[in-house]
PDB file of C-alpha atoms and ligand atoms in Angstrom:
ATOM      1  CA  MET A  26      37.017-142.340 221.634  1.00  0.00           C
ATOM      2  CA  ARG A  27      34.330-142.319 219.011  1.00  0.00           C
ATOM      3  CA  ARG A  28      35.298-143.480 215.489  1.00  0.00           C
ATOM      4  CA  ILE A  29      35.506-140.652 212.869  1.00  0.00           C
ATOM      5  CA  PRO A  30      35.314-142.211 209.310  1.00  0.00           C
ATOM      6  CA  GLU A  31      37.481-140.983 206.480  1.00  0.00           C
ATOM      7  CA  PRO A  32      36.971-141.243 202.707  1.00  0.00           C
ATOM      8  CA  GLU A  33      37.218-144.809 201.448  1.00  0.00           C
ATOM      9  CA  TYR A  34      39.276-144.546 198.291  1.00  0.00           C
ATOM     10  CA  MET A  35      42.578-142.659 198.068  1.00  0.00           C
ATOM     11  CA  ASP A  36      42.041-141.406 194.580  1.00  0.00           C
ATOM     12  CA  ILE A  37      43.349-137.805 194.818  1.00  0.00           C
ATOM     13  CA  GLU A  38      46.674-137.715 192.781  1.00  0.00           C
ATOM     14  CA  GLU A  39      48.524-135.639 195.403  1.00  0.00           C
ATOM     15  CA  GLU A  40      47.466-137.859 198.220  1.00  0.00           C
ATOM     16  CA  ALA A  41      48.438-141.038 196.318  1.00  0.00           C
ATOM     17  CA  ALA A  42      51.821-139.596 195.370  1.00  0.00           C
ATOM     18  CA  ALA A  43      52.536-138.442 198.913  1.00  0.00           C
ATOM     19  CA  TYR A  44      51.718-141.981 200.198  1.00  0.00           C
ATOM     20  CA  ALA A  45      53.785-143.680 197.477  1.00  0.00           C
ATOM     21  CA  ALA A  46      56.693-141.361 198.367  1.00  0.00           C
ATOM     22  CA  ALA A  47      56.561-141.917 202.143  1.00  0.00           C
ATOM     23  CA  ASP A  48      59.164-144.166 203.938  1.00  0.00           C
ATOM     24  CA  PHE A  49      57.188-147.334 204.981  1.00  0.00           C
ATOM     25  CA  ASP A  50      60.112-149.599 204.348  1.00  0.00           C
ATOM     26  CA  ALA A  51      60.350-150.974 207.819  1.00  0.00           C
ATOM     27  CA  VAL A  52      56.524-151.375 208.440  1.00  0.00           C
ATOM     28  CA  ASN A  53      56.034-152.971 205.016  1.00  0.00           C
ATOM     29  CA  ALA A  54      59.069-155.359 205.455  1.00  0.00           C
ATOM     30  CA  ALA A  55      57.581-156.428 208.848  1.00  0.00           C
ATOM     31  CA  PHE A  56      54.220-157.077 207.250  1.00  0.00           C
ATOM     32  CA  VAL A  57      55.727-159.083 204.435  1.00  0.00           C
ATOM     33  CA  HIS A  58      57.814-161.183 206.936  1.00  0.00           C
ATOM     34  CA  ALA A  59      54.739-161.891 209.035  1.00  0.00           C
ATOM     35  CA  VAL A  60      52.604-162.859 206.000  1.00  0.00           C
ATOM     36  CA  LEU A  61      55.343-165.329 204.759  1.00  0.00           C
ATOM     37  CA  GLU A  62      55.585-166.809 208.174  1.00  0.00           C
ATOM     38  CA  PHE A  63      51.900-167.216 208.796  1.00  0.00           C
ATOM     39  CA  SER A  64      51.133-168.543 205.273  1.00  0.00           C
ATOM     40  CA  GLY A  65      53.562-171.479 205.626  1.00  0.00           C
ATOM     41  CA  THR A  66      54.803-173.471 202.682  1.00  0.00           C
ATOM     42  CA  ARG A  67      52.366-173.652 199.808  1.00  0.00           C
ATOM     43  CA  ALA A  68      53.053-174.634 196.222  1.00  0.00           C
ATOM     44  CA  ALA A  69      52.515-171.707 193.896  1.00  0.00           C
ATOM     45  CA  PRO A  70      49.638-170.099 195.840  1.00  0.00           C
ATOM     46  CA  ARG A  71      47.241-167.590 194.379  1.00  0.00           C
ATOM     47  CA  VAL A  72      47.439-164.492 196.593  1.00  0.00           C
ATOM     48  CA  LEU A  73      45.105-161.510 196.810  1.00  0.00           C
ATOM     49  CA  ASP A  74      46.289-158.151 198.304  1.00  0.00           C
ATOM     50  CA  LEU A  75      43.363-155.965 199.054  1.00  0.00           C
ATOM     51  CA  GLY A  76      43.964-152.179 198.801  1.00  0.00           C
ATOM     52  CA  SER A  77      47.418-152.699 197.375  1.00  0.00           C
ATOM     53  CA  GLY A  78      48.057-149.013 197.068  1.00  0.00           C
ATOM     54  CA  PRO A  79      51.411-148.069 195.632  1.00  0.00           C
ATOM     55  CA  GLY A  80      52.317-151.756 195.321  1.00  0.00           C
ATOM     56  CA  ASP A  81      55.423-151.919 197.587  1.00  0.00           C
ATOM     57  CA  ILE A  82      53.942-155.045 199.482  1.00  0.00           C
ATOM     58  CA  PRO A  83      53.062-157.145 196.549  1.00  0.00           C
ATOM     59  CA  GLN A  84      56.351-156.264 194.798  1.00  0.00           C
ATOM     60  CA  GLN A  85      58.339-157.427 197.837  1.00  0.00           C
ATOM     61  CA  ILE A  86      56.405-160.665 198.016  1.00  0.00           C
ATOM     62  CA  CYS A  87      57.039-161.398 194.422  1.00  0.00           C
ATOM     63  CA  GLN A  88      60.683-160.841 194.859  1.00  0.00           C
ATOM     64  CA  MET A  89      60.911-163.106 197.856  1.00  0.00           C
ATOM     65  CA  ARG A  90      58.499-165.786 196.565  1.00  0.00           C
ATOM     66  CA  PRO A  91      58.911-165.796 192.714  1.00  0.00           C
ATOM     67  CA  ASN A  92      56.467-168.844 192.525  1.00  0.00           C
ATOM     68  CA  TRP A  93      53.486-166.951 194.289  1.00  0.00           C
ATOM     69  CA  ARG A  94      50.902-165.555 191.818  1.00  0.00           C
ATOM     70  CA  VAL A  95      49.936-162.210 193.327  1.00  0.00           C
ATOM     71  CA  VAL A  96      46.896-160.009 192.378  1.00  0.00           C
ATOM     72  CA  GLY A  97      46.746-156.543 193.886  1.00  0.00           C
ATOM     73  CA  VAL A  98      43.401-154.833 193.831  1.00  0.00           C
ATOM     74  CA  ASP A  99      42.656-151.271 194.614  1.00  0.00           C
ATOM     75  CA  ALA A 100      39.790-148.907 193.821  1.00  0.00           C
ATOM     76  CA  SER A 101      41.962-145.877 193.275  1.00  0.00           C
ATOM     77  CA  ARG A 102      43.172-145.361 189.661  1.00  0.00           C
ATOM     78  CA  ALA A 103      45.843-142.872 191.123  1.00  0.00           C
ATOM     79  CA  MET A 104      47.332-145.570 193.413  1.00  0.00           C
ATOM     80  CA  LEU A 105      47.181-148.219 190.665  1.00  0.00           C
ATOM     81  CA  ARG A 106      49.261-145.912 188.460  1.00  0.00           C
ATOM     82  CA  CYS A 107      51.918-145.639 191.219  1.00  0.00           C
ATOM     83  CA  ALA A 108      51.840-149.446 191.587  1.00  0.00           C
ATOM     84  CA  MET A 109      52.320-149.993 187.721  1.00  0.00           C
ATOM     85  CA  ARG A 110      55.235-147.538 187.691  1.00  0.00           C
ATOM     86  CA  ARG A 111      56.866-149.417 190.530  1.00  0.00           C
ATOM     87  CA  LYS A 112      56.185-152.757 188.794  1.00  0.00           C
ATOM     88  CA  SER A 113      57.927-151.541 185.631  1.00  0.00           C
ATOM     89  CA  GLU A 114      61.107-150.767 187.543  1.00  0.00           C
ATOM     90  CA  TYR A 115      61.456-154.452 188.452  1.00  0.00           C
ATOM     91  CA  LYS A 116      62.186-156.456 185.294  1.00  0.00           C
ATOM     92  CA  LYS A 117      61.913-159.833 186.965  1.00  0.00           C
ATOM     93  CA  THR A 118      58.540-159.710 188.690  1.00  0.00           C
ATOM     94  CA  ALA A 119      57.339-163.104 187.848  1.00  0.00           C
ATOM     95  CA  TRP A 120      53.575-163.054 188.384  1.00  0.00           C
ATOM     96  CA  LEU A 121      52.050-159.802 189.568  1.00  0.00           C
ATOM     97  CA  ARG A 122      48.733-158.377 188.311  1.00  0.00           C
ATOM     98  CA  TYR A 123      46.769-155.286 189.320  1.00  0.00           C
ATOM     99  CA  VAL A 124      42.926-154.931 189.090  1.00  0.00           C
ATOM    100  CA  GLN A 125      40.956-151.844 189.729  1.00  0.00           C
ATOM    101  CA  CYS A 126      37.843-152.756 191.762  1.00  0.00           C
ATOM    102  CA  ASP A 127      36.108-152.359 195.049  1.00  0.00           C
ATOM    103  CA  ALA A 128      37.245-154.768 197.845  1.00  0.00           C
ATOM    104  CA  LYS A 129      33.605-155.193 198.832  1.00  0.00           C
ATOM    105  CA  LYS A 130      32.573-156.407 195.322  1.00  0.00           C
ATOM    106  CA  LEU A 131      35.392-158.455 193.933  1.00  0.00           C
ATOM    107  CA  PRO A 132      35.430-159.670 190.333  1.00  0.00           C
ATOM    108  CA  PHE A 133      36.705-163.173 191.139  1.00  0.00           C
ATOM    109  CA  PRO A 134      34.904-166.467 191.431  1.00  0.00           C
ATOM    110  CA  ALA A 135      34.363-168.096 194.847  1.00  0.00           C
ATOM    111  CA  HIS A 136      37.238-169.941 196.579  1.00  0.00           C
ATOM    112  CA  CYS A 137      39.894-169.058 194.174  1.00  0.00           C
ATOM    113  CA  PHE A 138      42.684-167.623 196.412  1.00  0.00           C
ATOM    114  CA  ASP A 139      44.953-169.593 198.761  1.00  0.00           C
ATOM    115  CA  ILE A 140      46.145-166.433 200.669  1.00  0.00           C
ATOM    116  CA  VAL A 141      44.315-163.226 201.101  1.00  0.00           C
ATOM    117  CA  ILE A 142      46.210-160.241 202.654  1.00  0.00           C
ATOM    118  CA  SER A 143      45.774-156.579 203.264  1.00  0.00           C
ATOM    119  CA  ASN A 144      47.672-153.803 204.926  1.00  0.00           C
ATOM    120  CA  SER A 145      45.837-150.711 206.132  1.00  0.00           C
ATOM    121  CA  ILE A 146      42.628-150.910 204.198  1.00  0.00           C
ATOM    122  CA  LEU A 147      40.134-151.812 206.981  1.00  0.00           C
ATOM    123  CA  HIS A 148      39.975-148.354 208.553  1.00  0.00           C
ATOM    124  CA  HIS A 149      38.910-146.928 205.172  1.00  0.00           C
ATOM    125  CA  ILE A 150      35.854-149.087 204.952  1.00  0.00           C
ATOM    126  CA  ALA A 151      32.451-148.169 206.367  1.00  0.00           C
ATOM    127  CA  ASP A 152      30.547-151.289 205.071  1.00  0.00           C
ATOM    128  CA  VAL A 153      32.811-153.743 206.822  1.00  0.00           C
ATOM    129  CA  HIS A 154      30.227-156.599 206.650  1.00  0.00           C
ATOM    130  CA  ASN A 155      30.384-156.878 202.880  1.00  0.00           C
ATOM    131  CA  PHE A 156      34.115-156.533 202.951  1.00  0.00           C
ATOM    132  CA  TRP A 157      34.476-159.506 205.275  1.00  0.00           C
ATOM    133  CA  LEU A 158      31.853-161.559 203.360  1.00  0.00           C
ATOM    134  CA  GLU A 159      33.822-161.005 200.143  1.00  0.00           C
ATOM    135  CA  ILE A 160      36.974-162.103 201.722  1.00  0.00           C
ATOM    136  CA  ARG A 161      35.395-165.265 202.995  1.00  0.00           C
ATOM    137  CA  ARG A 162      33.755-165.854 199.612  1.00  0.00           C
ATOM    138  CA  VAL A 163      37.038-165.760 197.500  1.00  0.00           C
ATOM    139  CA  THR A 164      39.247-167.622 199.924  1.00  0.00           C
ATOM    140  CA  LYS A 165      39.742-171.415 199.504  1.00  0.00           C
ATOM    141  CA  SER A 166      39.163-173.905 202.288  1.00  0.00           C
ATOM    142  CA  GLN A 167      42.419-174.037 204.318  1.00  0.00           C
ATOM    143  CA  GLY A 168      43.318-170.626 202.862  1.00  0.00           C
ATOM    144  CA  ALA A 169      45.133-168.137 205.007  1.00  0.00           C
ATOM    145  CA  LEU A 170      43.853-164.584 205.897  1.00  0.00           C
ATOM    146  CA  PHE A 171      46.311-162.134 207.148  1.00  0.00           C
ATOM    147  CA  LEU A 172      45.266-158.510 207.587  1.00  0.00           C
ATOM    148  CA  ARG A 173      46.905-155.765 209.427  1.00  0.00           C
ATOM    149  CA  ASP A 174      45.479-152.327 210.169  1.00  0.00           C
ATOM    150  CA  LEU A 175      45.652-149.466 212.596  1.00  0.00           C
ATOM    151  CA  ALA A 176      44.021-149.811 215.944  1.00  0.00           C
ATOM    152  CA  ARG A 177      42.062-146.776 217.136  1.00  0.00           C
ATOM    153  CA  PRO A 178      43.807-145.196 220.131  1.00  0.00           C
ATOM    154  CA  SER A 179      42.079-144.329 223.373  1.00  0.00           C
ATOM    155  CA  ASP A 180      41.855-140.553 222.759  1.00  0.00           C
ATOM    156  CA  GLU A 181      43.037-137.774 220.465  1.00  0.00           C
ATOM    157  CA  LYS A 182      45.997-136.956 222.724  1.00  0.00           C
ATOM    158  CA  GLU A 183      47.398-140.531 222.163  1.00  0.00           C
ATOM    159  CA  ALA A 184      46.680-140.227 218.381  1.00  0.00           C
ATOM    160  CA  ALA A 185      48.659-137.033 218.231  1.00  0.00           C
ATOM    161  CA  ARG A 186      51.600-138.718 220.212  1.00  0.00           C
ATOM    162  CA  LEU A 187      51.523-141.572 217.702  1.00  0.00           C
ATOM    163  CA  VAL A 188      51.706-139.267 214.795  1.00  0.00           C
ATOM    164  CA  GLN A 189      54.657-137.501 216.308  1.00  0.00           C
ATOM    165  CA  GLU A 190      56.489-140.578 217.174  1.00  0.00           C
ATOM    166  CA  TYR A 191      56.024-142.488 213.898  1.00  0.00           C
ATOM    167  CA  SER A 192      55.557-139.810 211.192  1.00  0.00           C
ATOM    168  CA  GLY A 193      57.253-136.730 212.804  1.00  0.00           C
ATOM    169  CA  LYS A 194      59.634-136.574 209.863  1.00  0.00           C
ATOM    170  CA  GLU A 195      57.013-136.980 207.154  1.00  0.00           C
ATOM    171  CA  SER A 196      55.214-134.166 205.179  1.00  0.00           C
ATOM    172  CA  PRO A 197      52.415-132.219 207.003  1.00  0.00           C
ATOM    173  CA  LEU A 198      49.950-133.883 204.545  1.00  0.00           C
ATOM    174  CA  LEU A 199      51.066-137.387 205.522  1.00  0.00           C
ATOM    175  CA  GLN A 200      50.986-136.554 209.206  1.00  0.00           C
ATOM    176  CA  GLU A 201      47.433-135.243 208.810  1.00  0.00           C
ATOM    177  CA  GLU A 202      46.479-138.395 206.948  1.00  0.00           C
ATOM    178  CA  PHE A 203      47.978-140.607 209.608  1.00  0.00           C
ATOM    179  CA  TYR A 204      46.133-138.760 212.321  1.00  0.00           C
ATOM    180  CA  ARG A 205      42.755-139.029 210.500  1.00  0.00           C
ATOM    181  CA  SER A 206      43.400-142.760 209.849  1.00  0.00           C
ATOM    182  CA  LEU A 207      44.002-143.436 213.531  1.00  0.00           C
ATOM    183  CA  LEU A 208      40.650-141.756 214.399  1.00  0.00           C
ATOM    184  CA  ALA A 209      38.970-143.815 211.629  1.00  0.00           C
ATOM    185  CA  ALA A 210      40.508-147.116 212.766  1.00  0.00           C
ATOM    186  CA  TYR A 211      38.513-149.854 214.539  1.00  0.00           C
ATOM    187  CA  THR A 212      39.403-151.210 217.878  1.00  0.00           C
ATOM    188  CA  PRO A 213      40.208-155.008 218.314  1.00  0.00           C
ATOM    189  CA  ASP A 214      36.882-155.626 219.967  1.00  0.00           C
ATOM    190  CA  GLU A 215      34.974-154.023 217.125  1.00  0.00           C
ATOM    191  CA  VAL A 216      36.955-156.133 214.576  1.00  0.00           C
ATOM    192  CA  GLN A 217      36.224-159.265 216.552  1.00  0.00           C
ATOM    193  CA  ARG A 218      32.521-158.527 216.435  1.00  0.00           C
ATOM    194  CA  GLN A 219      32.738-157.870 212.673  1.00  0.00           C
ATOM    195  CA  LEU A 220      34.308-161.226 212.098  1.00  0.00           C
ATOM    196  CA  HIS A 221      31.747-162.982 214.201  1.00  0.00           C
ATOM    197  CA  ASP A 222      28.912-161.327 212.190  1.00  0.00           C
ATOM    198  CA  ALA A 223      30.579-162.305 208.897  1.00  0.00           C
ATOM    199  CA  ASP A 224      30.777-166.028 210.077  1.00  0.00           C
ATOM    200  CA  LEU A 225      34.487-165.911 210.586  1.00  0.00           C
ATOM    201  CA  PRO A 226      34.618-166.846 214.210  1.00  0.00           C
ATOM    202  CA  GLU A 227      37.828-168.771 213.781  1.00  0.00           C
ATOM    203  CA  ALA A 228      39.720-165.487 212.967  1.00  0.00           C
ATOM    204  CA  GLN A 229      41.890-164.192 215.770  1.00  0.00           C
ATOM    205  CA  VAL A 230      42.410-160.388 216.381  1.00  0.00           C
ATOM    206  CA  LEU A 231      45.621-159.456 218.095  1.00  0.00           C
ATOM    207  CA  GLN A 232      46.957-156.023 219.038  1.00  0.00           C
ATOM    208  CA  VAL A 233      50.536-156.396 217.767  1.00  0.00           C
ATOM    209  CA  THR A 234      51.963-152.878 218.363  1.00  0.00           C
ATOM    210  CA  ASP A 235      50.962-149.665 220.023  1.00  0.00           C
ATOM    211  CA  ARG A 236      49.026-148.799 216.840  1.00  0.00           C
ATOM    212  CA  HIS A 237      48.480-151.982 214.848  1.00  0.00           C
ATOM    213  CA  LEU A 238      46.160-154.954 214.955  1.00  0.00           C
ATOM    214  CA  ASP A 239      46.271-158.185 213.051  1.00  0.00           C
ATOM    215  CA  VAL A 240      43.521-160.485 211.904  1.00  0.00           C
ATOM    216  CA  ARG A 241      44.837-164.024 211.299  1.00  0.00           C
ATOM    217  CA  CYS A 242      42.903-167.067 210.213  1.00  0.00           C
ATOM    218  CA  ILE A 243      43.292-170.349 208.397  1.00  0.00           C
ATOM    219  CA  LEU A 244      39.804-171.029 207.029  1.00  0.00           C
ATOM    220  CA  PRO A 245      38.265-174.480 207.948  1.00  0.00           C
TER     221      PRO A 245
HETATM  222  C1  SAM B  28      46.400-146.755 203.387  1.00  0.00           C
HETATM  223  S1  SAM B  28      46.430-147.339 201.855  1.00  0.00           S
HETATM  224  C2  SAM B  28      47.398-148.818 201.918  1.00  0.00           C
HETATM  225  C3  SAM B  28      48.054-149.238 200.726  1.00  0.00           C
HETATM  226  C4  SAM B  28      48.989-150.528 200.866  1.00  0.00           C
HETATM  227  N1  SAM B  28      48.162-151.654 201.259  1.00  0.00           N
HETATM  228  C5  SAM B  28      50.108-150.323 201.697  1.00  0.00           C
HETATM  229  O1  SAM B  28      50.146-150.798 202.881  1.00  0.00           O
HETATM  230  O2  SAM B  28      51.047-149.665 201.236  1.00  0.00           O
HETATM  231  C6  SAM B  28      44.848-147.935 201.619  1.00  0.00           C
HETATM  232  C7  SAM B  28      44.460-148.336 200.254  1.00  0.00           C
HETATM  233  O3  SAM B  28      43.185-148.947 200.196  1.00  0.00           O
HETATM  234  C8  SAM B  28      42.460-148.567 199.037  1.00  0.00           C
HETATM  235  N2  SAM B  28      41.010-148.763 199.349  1.00  0.00           N
HETATM  236  C9  SAM B  28      40.255-148.196 200.295  1.00  0.00           C
HETATM  237  N3  SAM B  28      39.031-148.681 200.216  1.00  0.00           N
HETATM  238  C10 SAM B  28      38.997-149.591 199.227  1.00  0.00           C
HETATM  239  C11 SAM B  28      37.997-150.385 198.718  1.00  0.00           C
HETATM  240  N4  SAM B  28      36.753-150.389 199.145  1.00  0.00           N
HETATM  241  N5  SAM B  28      38.230-151.196 197.649  1.00  0.00           N
HETATM  242  C12 SAM B  28      39.641-151.149 197.141  1.00  0.00           C
HETATM  243  N6  SAM B  28      40.550-150.382 197.559  1.00  0.00           N
HETATM  244  C13 SAM B  28      40.215-149.556 198.620  1.00  0.00           C
HETATM  245  C14 SAM B  28      42.831-147.052 198.964  1.00  0.00           C
HETATM  246  O4  SAM B  28      42.500-146.574 197.649  1.00  0.00           O
HETATM  247  C15 SAM B  28      44.305-147.116 199.299  1.00  0.00           C
HETATM  248  O5  SAM B  28      44.991-147.327 198.102  1.00  0.00           O
END
């Protein structure tokens, strides 16, 4: 099935609020667990979460690893407002910062993060080459990359089935968003080519569920 792009930033208030209110507890917990396992033991690492959205993932990481210094970035002011509200509910978040910026043009020096993570941003991005180049630029040698995103299904019928199975109880707006996101997602082969073109040949692309792919890499 041909990819149908969707808008990059989720900066409509209603859309951000619906996303922040949705129940992603199980998928977010699985993502955080996988990040912690893949990254291994590191002393006070600097962590970058690209497209941090409403902030549930960086918040969970800070609760579980209070010595990790986490920066969440998102281009959407509406999403960052949700993330800041969530942060203020947790009094003991040790080291969590948010920055509004485009993930394809990061305001950070080269090689300054030990771990770069992202959940569900790649399918939003049209200019994937600059996205991957920025990731490579800001990550330290021996740094860990762990990105998870949707994998584009074979056809629209399968996309509709996935929406029904995994978001059948969510609002119509959220179901519509999930459907559009599945159609905008890249396939594992497309992502592998993107990584090769961005000089990240050591990165592995794995289809990990019927709707998710992972990119995992320890930089040389
Ligand atoms: C589907 S949400 C995922 C949010 C969060 N990672 C999560 O899993 O809950 C995608 C987020 O990526 C952000 N985003 C999309 N393109 C971006 C870009 N080029 N730069 C920064 N943020 C971007 C959107 O604004 C949105 O908040």
